[in-house]
Short mmCIF file of C-alpha atoms in Angstrom, two decimals:
data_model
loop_
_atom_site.label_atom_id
_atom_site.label_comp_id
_atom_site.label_asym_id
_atom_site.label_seq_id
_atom_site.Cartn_x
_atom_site.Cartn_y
_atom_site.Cartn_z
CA UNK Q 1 -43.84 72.36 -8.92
CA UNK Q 2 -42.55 71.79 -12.24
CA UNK Q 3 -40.09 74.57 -13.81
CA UNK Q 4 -40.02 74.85 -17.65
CA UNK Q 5 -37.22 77.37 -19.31
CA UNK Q 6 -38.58 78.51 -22.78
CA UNK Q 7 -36.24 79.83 -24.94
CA UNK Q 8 -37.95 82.47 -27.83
CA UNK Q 9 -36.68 82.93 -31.65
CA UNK Q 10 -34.77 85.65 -33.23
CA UNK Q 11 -31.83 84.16 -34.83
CA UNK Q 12 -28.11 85.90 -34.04
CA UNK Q 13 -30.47 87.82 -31.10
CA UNK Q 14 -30.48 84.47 -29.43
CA UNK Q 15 -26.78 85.24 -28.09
CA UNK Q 16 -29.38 87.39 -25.38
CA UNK Q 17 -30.72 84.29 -23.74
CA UNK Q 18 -26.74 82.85 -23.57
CA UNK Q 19 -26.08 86.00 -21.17
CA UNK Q 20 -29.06 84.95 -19.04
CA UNK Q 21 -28.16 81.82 -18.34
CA UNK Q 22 -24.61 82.49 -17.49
CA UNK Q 23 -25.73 84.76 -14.99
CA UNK Q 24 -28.29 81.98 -13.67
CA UNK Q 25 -25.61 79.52 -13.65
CA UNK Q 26 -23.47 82.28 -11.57
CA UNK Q 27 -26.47 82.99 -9.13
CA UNK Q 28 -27.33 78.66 -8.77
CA UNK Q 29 -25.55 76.73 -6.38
CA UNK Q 30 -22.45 75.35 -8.08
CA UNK Q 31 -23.94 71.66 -7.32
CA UNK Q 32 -27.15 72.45 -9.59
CA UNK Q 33 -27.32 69.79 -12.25
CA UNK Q 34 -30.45 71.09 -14.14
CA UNK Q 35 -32.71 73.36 -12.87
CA UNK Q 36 -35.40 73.08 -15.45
CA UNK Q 37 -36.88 69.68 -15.85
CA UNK Q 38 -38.93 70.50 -19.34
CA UNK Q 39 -37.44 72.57 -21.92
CA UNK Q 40 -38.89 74.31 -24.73
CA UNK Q 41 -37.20 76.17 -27.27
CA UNK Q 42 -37.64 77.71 -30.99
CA UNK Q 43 -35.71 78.79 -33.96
CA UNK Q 44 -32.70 79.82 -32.31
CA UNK Q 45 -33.83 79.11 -29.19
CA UNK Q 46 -34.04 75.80 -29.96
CA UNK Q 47 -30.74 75.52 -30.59
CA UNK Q 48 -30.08 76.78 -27.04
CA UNK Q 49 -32.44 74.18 -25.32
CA UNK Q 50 -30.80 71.23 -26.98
CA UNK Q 51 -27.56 72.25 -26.59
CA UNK Q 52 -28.31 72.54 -22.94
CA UNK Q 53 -30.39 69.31 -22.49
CA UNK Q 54 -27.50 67.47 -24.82
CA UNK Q 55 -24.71 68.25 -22.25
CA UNK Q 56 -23.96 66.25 -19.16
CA UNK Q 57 -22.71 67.36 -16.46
CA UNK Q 58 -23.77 70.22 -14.10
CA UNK Q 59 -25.41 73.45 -15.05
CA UNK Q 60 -22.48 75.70 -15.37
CA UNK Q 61 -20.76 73.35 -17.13
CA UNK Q 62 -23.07 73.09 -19.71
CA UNK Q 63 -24.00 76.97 -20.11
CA UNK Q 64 -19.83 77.49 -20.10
CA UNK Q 65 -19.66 75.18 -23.62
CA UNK Q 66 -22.87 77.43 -24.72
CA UNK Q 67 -21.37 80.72 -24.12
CA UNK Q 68 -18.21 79.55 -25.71
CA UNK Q 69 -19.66 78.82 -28.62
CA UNK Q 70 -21.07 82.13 -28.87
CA UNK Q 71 -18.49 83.67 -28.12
CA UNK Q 72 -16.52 82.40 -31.19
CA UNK Q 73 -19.22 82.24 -33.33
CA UNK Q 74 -18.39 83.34 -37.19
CA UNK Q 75 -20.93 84.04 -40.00
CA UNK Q 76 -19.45 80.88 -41.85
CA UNK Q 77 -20.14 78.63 -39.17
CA UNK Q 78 -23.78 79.07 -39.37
CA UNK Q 79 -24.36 79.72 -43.40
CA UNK Q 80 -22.08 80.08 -46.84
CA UNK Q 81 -20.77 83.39 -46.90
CA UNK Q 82 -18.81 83.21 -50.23
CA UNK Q 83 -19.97 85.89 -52.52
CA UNK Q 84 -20.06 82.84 -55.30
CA UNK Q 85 -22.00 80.96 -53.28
CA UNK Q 86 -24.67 83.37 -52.45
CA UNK Q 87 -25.17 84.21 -55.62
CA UNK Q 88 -25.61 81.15 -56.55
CA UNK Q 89 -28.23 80.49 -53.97
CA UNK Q 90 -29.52 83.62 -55.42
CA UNK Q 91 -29.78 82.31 -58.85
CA UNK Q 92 -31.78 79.11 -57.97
CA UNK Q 93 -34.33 81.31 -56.33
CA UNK Q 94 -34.75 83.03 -59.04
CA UNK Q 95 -35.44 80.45 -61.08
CA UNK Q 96 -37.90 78.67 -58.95
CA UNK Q 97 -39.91 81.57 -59.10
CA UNK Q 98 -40.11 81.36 -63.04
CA UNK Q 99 -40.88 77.65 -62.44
CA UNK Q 100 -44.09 78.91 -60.45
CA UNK Q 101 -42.41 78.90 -57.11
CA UNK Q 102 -41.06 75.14 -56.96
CA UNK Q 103 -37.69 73.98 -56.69
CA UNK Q 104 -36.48 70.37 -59.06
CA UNK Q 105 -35.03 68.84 -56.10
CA UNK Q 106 -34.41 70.63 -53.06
CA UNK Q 107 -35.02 73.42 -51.33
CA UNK Q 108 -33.98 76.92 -52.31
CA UNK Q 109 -33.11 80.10 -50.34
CA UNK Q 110 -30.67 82.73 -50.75
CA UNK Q 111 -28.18 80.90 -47.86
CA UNK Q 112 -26.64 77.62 -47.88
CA UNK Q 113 -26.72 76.77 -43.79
CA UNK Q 114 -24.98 73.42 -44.32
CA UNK Q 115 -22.49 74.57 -41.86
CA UNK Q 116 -24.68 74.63 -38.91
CA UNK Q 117 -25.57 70.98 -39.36
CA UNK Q 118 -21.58 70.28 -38.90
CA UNK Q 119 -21.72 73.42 -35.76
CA UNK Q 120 -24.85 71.45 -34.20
CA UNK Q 121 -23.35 67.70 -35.00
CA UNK Q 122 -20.79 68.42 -32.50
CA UNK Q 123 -21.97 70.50 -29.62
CA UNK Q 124 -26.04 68.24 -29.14
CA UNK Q 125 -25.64 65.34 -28.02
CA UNK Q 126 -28.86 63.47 -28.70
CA UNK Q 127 -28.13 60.13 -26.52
CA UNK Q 128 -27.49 62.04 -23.76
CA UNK Q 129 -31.10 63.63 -24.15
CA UNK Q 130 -31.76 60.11 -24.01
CA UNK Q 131 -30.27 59.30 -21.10
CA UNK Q 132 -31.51 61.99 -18.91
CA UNK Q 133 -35.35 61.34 -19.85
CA UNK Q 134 -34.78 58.00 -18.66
CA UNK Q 135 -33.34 58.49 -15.26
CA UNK Q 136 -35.63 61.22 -14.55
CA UNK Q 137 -33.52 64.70 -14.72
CA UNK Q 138 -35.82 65.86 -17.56
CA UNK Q 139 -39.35 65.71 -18.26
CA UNK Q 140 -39.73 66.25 -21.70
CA UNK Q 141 -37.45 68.74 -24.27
CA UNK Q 142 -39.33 70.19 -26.93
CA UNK Q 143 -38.70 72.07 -30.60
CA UNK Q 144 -41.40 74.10 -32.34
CA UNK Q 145 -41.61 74.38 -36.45
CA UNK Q 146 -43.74 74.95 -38.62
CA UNK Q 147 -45.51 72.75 -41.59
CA UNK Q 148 -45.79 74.39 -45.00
CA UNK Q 149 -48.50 71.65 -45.99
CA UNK Q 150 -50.61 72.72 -43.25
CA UNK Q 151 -49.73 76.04 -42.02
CA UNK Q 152 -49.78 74.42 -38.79
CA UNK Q 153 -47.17 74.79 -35.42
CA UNK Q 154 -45.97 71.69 -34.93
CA UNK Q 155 -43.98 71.25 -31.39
CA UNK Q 156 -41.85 68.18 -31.10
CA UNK Q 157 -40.98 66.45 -27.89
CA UNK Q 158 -39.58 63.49 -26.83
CA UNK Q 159 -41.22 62.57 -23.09
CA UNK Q 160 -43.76 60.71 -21.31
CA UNK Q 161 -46.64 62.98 -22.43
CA UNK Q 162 -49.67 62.33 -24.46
CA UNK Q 163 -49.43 64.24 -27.56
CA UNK Q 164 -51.88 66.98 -27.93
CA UNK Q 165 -53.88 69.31 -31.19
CA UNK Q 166 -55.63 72.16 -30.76
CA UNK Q 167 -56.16 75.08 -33.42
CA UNK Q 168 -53.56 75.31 -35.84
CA UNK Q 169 -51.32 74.15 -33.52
CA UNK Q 170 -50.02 70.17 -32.46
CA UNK Q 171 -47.46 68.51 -30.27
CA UNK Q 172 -46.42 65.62 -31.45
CA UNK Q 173 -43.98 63.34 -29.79
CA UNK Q 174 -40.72 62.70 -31.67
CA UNK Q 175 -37.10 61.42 -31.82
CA UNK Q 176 -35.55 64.80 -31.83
CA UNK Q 177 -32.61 65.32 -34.21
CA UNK Q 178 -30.52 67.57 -35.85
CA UNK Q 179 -33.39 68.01 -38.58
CA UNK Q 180 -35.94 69.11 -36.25
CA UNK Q 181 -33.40 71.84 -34.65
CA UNK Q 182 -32.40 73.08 -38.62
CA UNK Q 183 -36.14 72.95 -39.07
CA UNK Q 184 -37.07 74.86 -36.53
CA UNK Q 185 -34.52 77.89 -37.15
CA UNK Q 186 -35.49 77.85 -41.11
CA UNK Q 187 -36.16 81.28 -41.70
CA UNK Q 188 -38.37 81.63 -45.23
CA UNK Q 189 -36.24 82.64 -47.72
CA UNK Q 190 -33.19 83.11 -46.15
CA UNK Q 191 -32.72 79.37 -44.79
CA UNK Q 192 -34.04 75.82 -46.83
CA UNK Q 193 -37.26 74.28 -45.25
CA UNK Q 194 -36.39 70.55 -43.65
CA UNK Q 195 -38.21 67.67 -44.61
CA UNK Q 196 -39.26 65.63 -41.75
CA UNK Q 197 -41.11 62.46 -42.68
CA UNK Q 198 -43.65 63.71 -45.81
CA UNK Q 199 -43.69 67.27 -44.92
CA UNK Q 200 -41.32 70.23 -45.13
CA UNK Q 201 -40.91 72.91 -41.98
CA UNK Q 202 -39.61 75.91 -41.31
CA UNK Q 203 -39.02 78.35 -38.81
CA UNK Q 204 -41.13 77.58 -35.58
CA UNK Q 205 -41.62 81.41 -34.79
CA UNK Q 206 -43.95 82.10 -38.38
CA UNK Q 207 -47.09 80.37 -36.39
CA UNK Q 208 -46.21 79.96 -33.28
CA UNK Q 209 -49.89 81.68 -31.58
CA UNK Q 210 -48.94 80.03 -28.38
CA UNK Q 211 -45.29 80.15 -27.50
CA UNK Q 212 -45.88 78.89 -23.86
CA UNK Q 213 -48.20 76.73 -24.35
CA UNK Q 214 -45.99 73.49 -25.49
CA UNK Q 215 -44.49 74.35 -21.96
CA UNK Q 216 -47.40 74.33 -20.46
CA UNK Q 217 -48.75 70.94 -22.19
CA UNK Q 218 -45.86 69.36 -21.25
CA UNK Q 219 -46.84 69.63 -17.24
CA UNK Q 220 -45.12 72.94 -16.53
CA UNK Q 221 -46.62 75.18 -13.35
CA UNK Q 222 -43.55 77.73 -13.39
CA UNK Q 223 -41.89 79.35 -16.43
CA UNK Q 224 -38.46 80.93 -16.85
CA UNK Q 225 -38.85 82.98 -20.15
CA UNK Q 226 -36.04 84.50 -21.65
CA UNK Q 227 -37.56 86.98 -24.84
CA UNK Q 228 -35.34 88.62 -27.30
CA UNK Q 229 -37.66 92.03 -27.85
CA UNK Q 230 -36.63 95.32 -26.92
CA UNK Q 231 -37.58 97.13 -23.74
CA UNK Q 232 -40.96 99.59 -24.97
CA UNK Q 233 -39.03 102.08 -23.54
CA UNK Q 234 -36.53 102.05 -25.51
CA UNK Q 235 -38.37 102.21 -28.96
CA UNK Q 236 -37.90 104.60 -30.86
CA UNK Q 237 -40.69 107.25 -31.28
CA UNK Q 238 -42.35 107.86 -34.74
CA UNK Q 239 -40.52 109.94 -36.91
CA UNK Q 240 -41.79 112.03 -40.05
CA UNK Q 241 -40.14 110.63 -43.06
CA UNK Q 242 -40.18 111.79 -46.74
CA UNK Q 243 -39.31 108.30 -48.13
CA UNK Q 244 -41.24 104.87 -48.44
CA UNK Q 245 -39.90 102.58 -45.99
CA UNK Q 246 -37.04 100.56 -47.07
CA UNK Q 247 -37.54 96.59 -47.77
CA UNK Q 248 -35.29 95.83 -45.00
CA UNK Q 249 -37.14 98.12 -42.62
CA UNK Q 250 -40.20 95.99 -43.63
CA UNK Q 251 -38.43 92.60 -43.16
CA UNK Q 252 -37.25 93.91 -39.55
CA UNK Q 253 -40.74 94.64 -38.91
CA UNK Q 254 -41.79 90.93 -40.42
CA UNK Q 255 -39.84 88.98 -38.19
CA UNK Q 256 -40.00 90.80 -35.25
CA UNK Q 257 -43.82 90.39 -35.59
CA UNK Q 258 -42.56 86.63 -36.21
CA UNK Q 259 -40.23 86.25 -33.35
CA UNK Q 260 -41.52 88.55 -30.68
CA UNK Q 261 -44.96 89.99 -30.62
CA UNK Q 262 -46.64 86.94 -29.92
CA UNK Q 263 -44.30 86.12 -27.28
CA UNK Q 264 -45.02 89.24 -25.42
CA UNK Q 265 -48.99 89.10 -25.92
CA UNK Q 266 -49.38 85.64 -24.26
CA UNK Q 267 -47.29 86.80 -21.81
CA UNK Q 268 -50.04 89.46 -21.00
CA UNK Q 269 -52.56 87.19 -21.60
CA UNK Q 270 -50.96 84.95 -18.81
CA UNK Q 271 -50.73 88.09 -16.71
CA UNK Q 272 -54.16 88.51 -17.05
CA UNK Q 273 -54.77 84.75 -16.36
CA UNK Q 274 -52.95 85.10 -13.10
CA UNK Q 275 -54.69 88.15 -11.92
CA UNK Q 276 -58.29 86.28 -12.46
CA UNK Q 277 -57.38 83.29 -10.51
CA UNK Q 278 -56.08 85.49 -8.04
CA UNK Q 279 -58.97 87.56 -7.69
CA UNK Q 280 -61.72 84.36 -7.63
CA UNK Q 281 -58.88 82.60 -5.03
CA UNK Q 282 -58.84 79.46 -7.29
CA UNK Q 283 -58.80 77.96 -10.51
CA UNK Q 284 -60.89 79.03 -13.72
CA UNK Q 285 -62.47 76.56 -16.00
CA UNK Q 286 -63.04 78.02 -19.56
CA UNK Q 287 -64.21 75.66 -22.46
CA UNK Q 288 -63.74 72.31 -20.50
CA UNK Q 289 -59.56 74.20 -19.42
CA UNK Q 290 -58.87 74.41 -15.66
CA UNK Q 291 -56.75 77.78 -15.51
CA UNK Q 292 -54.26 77.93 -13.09
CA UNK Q 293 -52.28 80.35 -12.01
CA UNK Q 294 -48.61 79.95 -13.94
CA UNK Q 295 -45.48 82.09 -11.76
CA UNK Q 296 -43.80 83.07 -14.73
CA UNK Q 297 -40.31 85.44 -14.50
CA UNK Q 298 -39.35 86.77 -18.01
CA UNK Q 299 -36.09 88.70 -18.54
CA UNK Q 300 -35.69 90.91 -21.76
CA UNK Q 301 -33.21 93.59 -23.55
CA UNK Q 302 -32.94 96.38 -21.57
CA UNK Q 303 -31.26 98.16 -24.65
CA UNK Q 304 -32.17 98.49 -27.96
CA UNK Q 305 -30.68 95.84 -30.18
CA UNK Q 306 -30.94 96.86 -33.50
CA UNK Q 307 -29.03 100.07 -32.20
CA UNK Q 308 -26.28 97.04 -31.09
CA UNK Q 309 -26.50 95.87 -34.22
CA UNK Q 310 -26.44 99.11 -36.42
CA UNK Q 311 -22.51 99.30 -34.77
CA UNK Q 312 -21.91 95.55 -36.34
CA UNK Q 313 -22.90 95.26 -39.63
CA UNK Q 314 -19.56 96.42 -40.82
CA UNK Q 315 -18.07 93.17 -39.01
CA UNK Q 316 -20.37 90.71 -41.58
CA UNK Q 317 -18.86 89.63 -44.68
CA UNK Q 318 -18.97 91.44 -47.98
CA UNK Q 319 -21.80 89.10 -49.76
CA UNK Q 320 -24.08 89.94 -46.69
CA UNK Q 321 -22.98 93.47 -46.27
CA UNK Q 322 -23.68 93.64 -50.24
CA UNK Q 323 -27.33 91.86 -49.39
CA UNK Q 324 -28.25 94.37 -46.65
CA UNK Q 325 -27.74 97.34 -48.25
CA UNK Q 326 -29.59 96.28 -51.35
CA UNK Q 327 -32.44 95.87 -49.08
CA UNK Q 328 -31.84 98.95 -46.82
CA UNK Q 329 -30.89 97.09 -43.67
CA UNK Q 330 -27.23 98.47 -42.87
CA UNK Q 331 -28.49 101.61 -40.40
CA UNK Q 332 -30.31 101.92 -37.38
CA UNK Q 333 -33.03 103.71 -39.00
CA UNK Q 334 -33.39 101.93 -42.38
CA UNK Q 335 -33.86 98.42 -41.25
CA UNK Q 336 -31.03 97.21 -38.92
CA UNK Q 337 -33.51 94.89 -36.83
CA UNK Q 338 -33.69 92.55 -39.89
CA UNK Q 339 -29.73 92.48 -40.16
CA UNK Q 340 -30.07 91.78 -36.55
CA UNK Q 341 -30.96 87.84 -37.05
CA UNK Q 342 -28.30 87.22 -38.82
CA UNK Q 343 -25.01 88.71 -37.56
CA UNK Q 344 -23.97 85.83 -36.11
CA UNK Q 345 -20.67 87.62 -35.48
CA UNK Q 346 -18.42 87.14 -32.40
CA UNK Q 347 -18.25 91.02 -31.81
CA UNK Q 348 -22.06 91.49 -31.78
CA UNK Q 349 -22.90 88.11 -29.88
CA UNK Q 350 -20.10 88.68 -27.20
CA UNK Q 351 -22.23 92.26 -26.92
CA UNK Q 352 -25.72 90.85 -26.29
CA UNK Q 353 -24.07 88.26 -23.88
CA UNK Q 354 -22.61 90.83 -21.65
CA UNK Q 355 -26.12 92.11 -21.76
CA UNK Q 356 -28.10 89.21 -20.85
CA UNK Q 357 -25.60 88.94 -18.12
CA UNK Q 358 -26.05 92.01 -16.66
CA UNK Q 359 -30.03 92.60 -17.45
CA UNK Q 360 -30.06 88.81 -14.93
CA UNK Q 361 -28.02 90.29 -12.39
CA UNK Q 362 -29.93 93.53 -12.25
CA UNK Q 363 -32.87 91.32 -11.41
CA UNK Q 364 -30.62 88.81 -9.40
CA UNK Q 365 -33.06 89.11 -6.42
CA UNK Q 366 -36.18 88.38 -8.17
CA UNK Q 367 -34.41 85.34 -9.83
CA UNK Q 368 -33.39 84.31 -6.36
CA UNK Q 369 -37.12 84.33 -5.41
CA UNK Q 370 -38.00 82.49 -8.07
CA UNK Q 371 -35.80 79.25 -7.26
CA UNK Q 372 -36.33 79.67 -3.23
CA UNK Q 373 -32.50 81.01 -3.27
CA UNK Q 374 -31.09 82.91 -0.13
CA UNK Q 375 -30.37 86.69 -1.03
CA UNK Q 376 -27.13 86.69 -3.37
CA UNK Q 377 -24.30 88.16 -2.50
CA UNK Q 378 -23.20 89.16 -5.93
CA UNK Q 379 -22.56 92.52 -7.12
CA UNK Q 380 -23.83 93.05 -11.41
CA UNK Q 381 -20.19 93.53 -12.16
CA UNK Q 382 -19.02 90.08 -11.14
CA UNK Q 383 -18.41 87.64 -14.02
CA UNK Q 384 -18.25 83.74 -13.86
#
């Protein structure tokens, strides 16, 4: 059986997953090198499964570099935050638009994220990606982005598999780099499209139909998902309101329809999938696809995290505090989920860590299930 982690979207959320896996590489046997041969990541998530598959050493080595970069991570590591700067940025858009949309030379958006590049140049190590496909410890490691020519996803790998297209969607085997990673976390607008050979990508998440399905094409029969959405339960429940919505209620809502609904409805799907082939005691063939039945374990927020990051936005720097509340994005109510992608800011990633952390050790026994673990003997209020 083949174990595939996939790692969801959702920008500064992704600090989430970083919990998870510190509390996985708690509840492994310290001797674990890598428990998940294939894995698949996007947006921010990508940047989480190639930092992992770019490390040597054991497991909780490798998550212990991931959560310390987290755990210092600034604003102006990831993108400009000078207020000349943004406005700058802000001033090429502008005029692209009165050019009909088109930038002269390169690609505008309102942030300059030339300082991830230099963040992701020294924490991935490509070769050793290299290296481990070679001598076996990994499968295959795969990004997802999206082509503006085509509208289509686009998952790049590097592995033994045969490349694959179905509808609107392609995996296509690769060199990964650092372009594919800034490709794949290019949020429209906000971040600059990446050209990869003739075409120009962005964020992975926009058409993404399929989220486990690069997992699956890669040979995956188990999945470890780690989401970024908020528990249902937690949601808040409709409330009257005299007032239109704010624009940066209606970008939250954008990109969490981006990042996370289609996430959770293949999940269901999968559920559903699973319940068939159970029912029928075998596999399903539907249009020339055998079904099979995929044990999947998927761990998300058990709190609300745009109430998290309502209590944050006061940590972000003036030009993006300035930026939110033009938009109406600095308040729980008025639109915090969208300021939730991008405050990457120690105080609220060191938060959603802690959570991740303790949402995997509340489910510590169905995670030791998963892996064939004995019972652990950890209580949730251990730390590594």
């Amino acid at each position: 059986m083949t174990t595939a982690l996939v790692l969801s979207g959702g920008g500064a959320r992704a600090a989430y997953q970083v919990g998870i896996l510190r509390a996985l590489a708690r509840l492994l046997p310290a001797r674990t090198h890598n428990p998940f041969p294939i894995i698949c990541g996007t947006s921010a998530g990508a940047v989480n499964a190639l930092s992992l598959a770019g490390q040597p050493g054991p497991f909780r080595h490798r998550v212990a570099s991931l959560v310390k970069i987290w755990r210092e991570l600034e604003p102006n590591q990831v993108y400009r935050t000078d207020l000349i700067g943004v406005l700058r940025n802000s001033a090429r858009l502008a005029a692209s638009l009165m050019r009909g949309g088109h930038a002269p030379s390169r690609a505008v958006a309102l942030l300059d994220n030339a300082p991830l590049r230099t963040l992701l140049e020294r924490h991935v190590h490509f070769r050793h990606i290299d290296e481990a496909l070679a001598s076996g410890e990994l499968d295959a490691v795969c990004v997802t982005a999206m082509n503006y020519a085509s509208g289509q996803s686009v998952s790049f790998f590097q592995g033994r598999q045969a490349p694959w297209k179905r509808n609107r969607r392609r995996g296509e085997r690769a060199g990964l780099s650092i372009d594919h990673l800034l490709a794949s976390a290019a949020i429209p607008i906000l971040f600059p499209s990446m050209r990869i050979g003739d075409s120009h990508y962005g964020d992975g998440a926009l058409r993404q139909l399929r989220p486990l399905s690069p997992a699956l094409r890669l040979g995956a029969d188990r999945l470890f998902v780690i989401g970024v959405s908020d528990n249902p339960l937690h949601q808040a429940s409709e409330a009257p309101s005299k007032h239109p919505p704010p624009v940066g209620q209606i970008l939250g809502h954008m990109l969490n329809s981006a990042f996370i609904d289609s996430m959770e409805g293949e999940i269901e799907g999968l559920e559903t999938v699973n319940l068939l082939t159970r029912q029928l005691g075998g596999p399903v063939v539907q249009d020339d696809r055998l079904l099979r039945p995929i044990e999947t374990l998927c761990i998300s927020p058990s709190q609300p995290l745009d109430r998290i990051a309502a209590d944050h936005i006061h940590e972000l720097p003036l030009s993006m505090r300035l930026f939110l509340r033009s938009i109406g994005a600095t308040s729980e109510s008025g639109g915090a989920s969208a300021a939730s992608y991008l405050l990457f800011d120690a105080g609220f990633c060191r938060r959603l860590i802690a959570l991740g952390y303790a949402d995997a050790m509340a489910q510590r026994h169905g995670i030791a299930a998963f892996f064939g673990l004995p019972g652990p003997g950890i209580t949730p209020g251990d730390t590594p």
